[in-house]
GROMACS .gro file of C-alpha atoms in nm:
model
   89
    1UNK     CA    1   1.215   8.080   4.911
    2UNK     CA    2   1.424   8.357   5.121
    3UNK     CA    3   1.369   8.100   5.438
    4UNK     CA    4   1.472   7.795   5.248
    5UNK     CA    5   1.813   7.952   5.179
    6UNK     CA    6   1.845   8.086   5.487
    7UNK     CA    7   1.824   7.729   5.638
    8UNK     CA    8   2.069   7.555   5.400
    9UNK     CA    9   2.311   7.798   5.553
   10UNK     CA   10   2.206   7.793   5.877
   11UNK     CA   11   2.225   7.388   5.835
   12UNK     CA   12   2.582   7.444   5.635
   13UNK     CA   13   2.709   7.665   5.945
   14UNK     CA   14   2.592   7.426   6.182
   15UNK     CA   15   2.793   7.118   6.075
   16UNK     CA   16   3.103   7.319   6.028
   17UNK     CA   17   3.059   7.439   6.404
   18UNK     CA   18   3.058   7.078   6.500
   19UNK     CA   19   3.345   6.979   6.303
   20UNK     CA   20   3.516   7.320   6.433
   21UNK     CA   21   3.446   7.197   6.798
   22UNK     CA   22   3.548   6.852   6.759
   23UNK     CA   23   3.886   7.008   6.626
   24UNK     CA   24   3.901   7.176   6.952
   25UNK     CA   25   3.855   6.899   7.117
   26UNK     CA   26   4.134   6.728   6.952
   27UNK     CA   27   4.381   7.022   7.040
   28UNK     CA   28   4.269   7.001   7.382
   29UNK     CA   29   4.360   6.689   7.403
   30UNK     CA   30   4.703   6.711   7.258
   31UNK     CA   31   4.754   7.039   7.491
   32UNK     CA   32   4.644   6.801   7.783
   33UNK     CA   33   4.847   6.514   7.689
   34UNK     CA   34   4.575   6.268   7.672
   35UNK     CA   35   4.612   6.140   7.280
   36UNK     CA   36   4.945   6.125   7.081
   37UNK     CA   37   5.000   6.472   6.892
   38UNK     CA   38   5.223   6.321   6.614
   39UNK     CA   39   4.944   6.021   6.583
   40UNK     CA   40   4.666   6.273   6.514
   41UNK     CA   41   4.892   6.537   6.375
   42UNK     CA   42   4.912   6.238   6.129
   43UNK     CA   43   4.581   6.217   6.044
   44UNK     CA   44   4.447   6.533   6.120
   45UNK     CA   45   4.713   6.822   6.015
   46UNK     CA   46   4.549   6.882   5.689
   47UNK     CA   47   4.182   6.844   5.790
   48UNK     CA   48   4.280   7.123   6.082
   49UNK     CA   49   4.447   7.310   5.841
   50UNK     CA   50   4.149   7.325   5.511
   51UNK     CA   51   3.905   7.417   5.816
   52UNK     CA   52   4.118   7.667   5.972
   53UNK     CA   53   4.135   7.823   5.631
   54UNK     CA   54   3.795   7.771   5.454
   55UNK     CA   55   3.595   7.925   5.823
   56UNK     CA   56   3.864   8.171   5.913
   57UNK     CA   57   3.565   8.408   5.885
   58UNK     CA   58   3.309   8.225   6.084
   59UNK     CA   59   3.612   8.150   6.350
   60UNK     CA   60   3.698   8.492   6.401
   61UNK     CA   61   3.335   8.635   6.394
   62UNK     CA   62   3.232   8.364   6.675
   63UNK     CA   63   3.521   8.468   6.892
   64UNK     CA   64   3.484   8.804   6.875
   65UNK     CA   65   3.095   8.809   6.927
   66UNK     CA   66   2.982   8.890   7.275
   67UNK     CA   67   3.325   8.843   7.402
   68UNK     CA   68   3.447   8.501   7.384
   69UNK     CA   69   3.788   8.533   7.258
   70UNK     CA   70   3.876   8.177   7.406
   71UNK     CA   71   3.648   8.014   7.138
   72UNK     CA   72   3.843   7.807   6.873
   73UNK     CA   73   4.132   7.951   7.050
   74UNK     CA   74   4.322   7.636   7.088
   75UNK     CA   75   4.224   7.504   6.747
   76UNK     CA   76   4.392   7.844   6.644
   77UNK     CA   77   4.681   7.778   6.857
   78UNK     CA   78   4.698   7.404   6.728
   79UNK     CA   79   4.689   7.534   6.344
   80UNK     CA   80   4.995   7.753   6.390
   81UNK     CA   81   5.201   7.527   6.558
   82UNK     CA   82   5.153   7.267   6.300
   83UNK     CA   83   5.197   7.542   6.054
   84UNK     CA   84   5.473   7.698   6.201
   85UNK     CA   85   5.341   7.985   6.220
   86UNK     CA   86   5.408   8.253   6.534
   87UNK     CA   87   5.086   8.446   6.492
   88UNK     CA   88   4.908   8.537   6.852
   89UNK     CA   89   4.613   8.424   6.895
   0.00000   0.00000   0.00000
């Protein structure tokens, strides 16, 4: 039973990692100039936002395990401009 659990949130942390990258991906676009930012800011502000919020923990874990502080750091980056907010990242 222990293994079955395990999975579902193995399976649960997986698809928020791929949601988590594809929000990357949409910042690094934006950074890069390649999409509209006030076209996906439209779409997209809240979606970044709930995520940024509901996996704060996962995001922070990830970036600080074995070193890679540049993971999720321009989804980070992307939430506090959005937000306003003039936290570091």
């Amino acid at each position: 039973m222990r293994l079955v659990i395990h999975s579902v949130n193995i399976n649960k942390r997986y698809k928020a990692t791929k949601i988590l990258n594809f929000l990357v991906e949409i910042a690094v676009c934006i950074e890069k100039e390649i999409a509209d930012e006030d076209v996906l800011k439209s779409f997209f502000e809240v979606i970044v936002d709930d995520y940024c919020d509901k996996f704060d923990d996962l995001i922070h874990s990830r970036r600080e395990g074995n070193g890679h502080r540049e993971r999720y750091k321009k989804l980070v980056e992307l939430n506090n401009k959005w937000n306003g907010s003039r936290e570091t990242t």
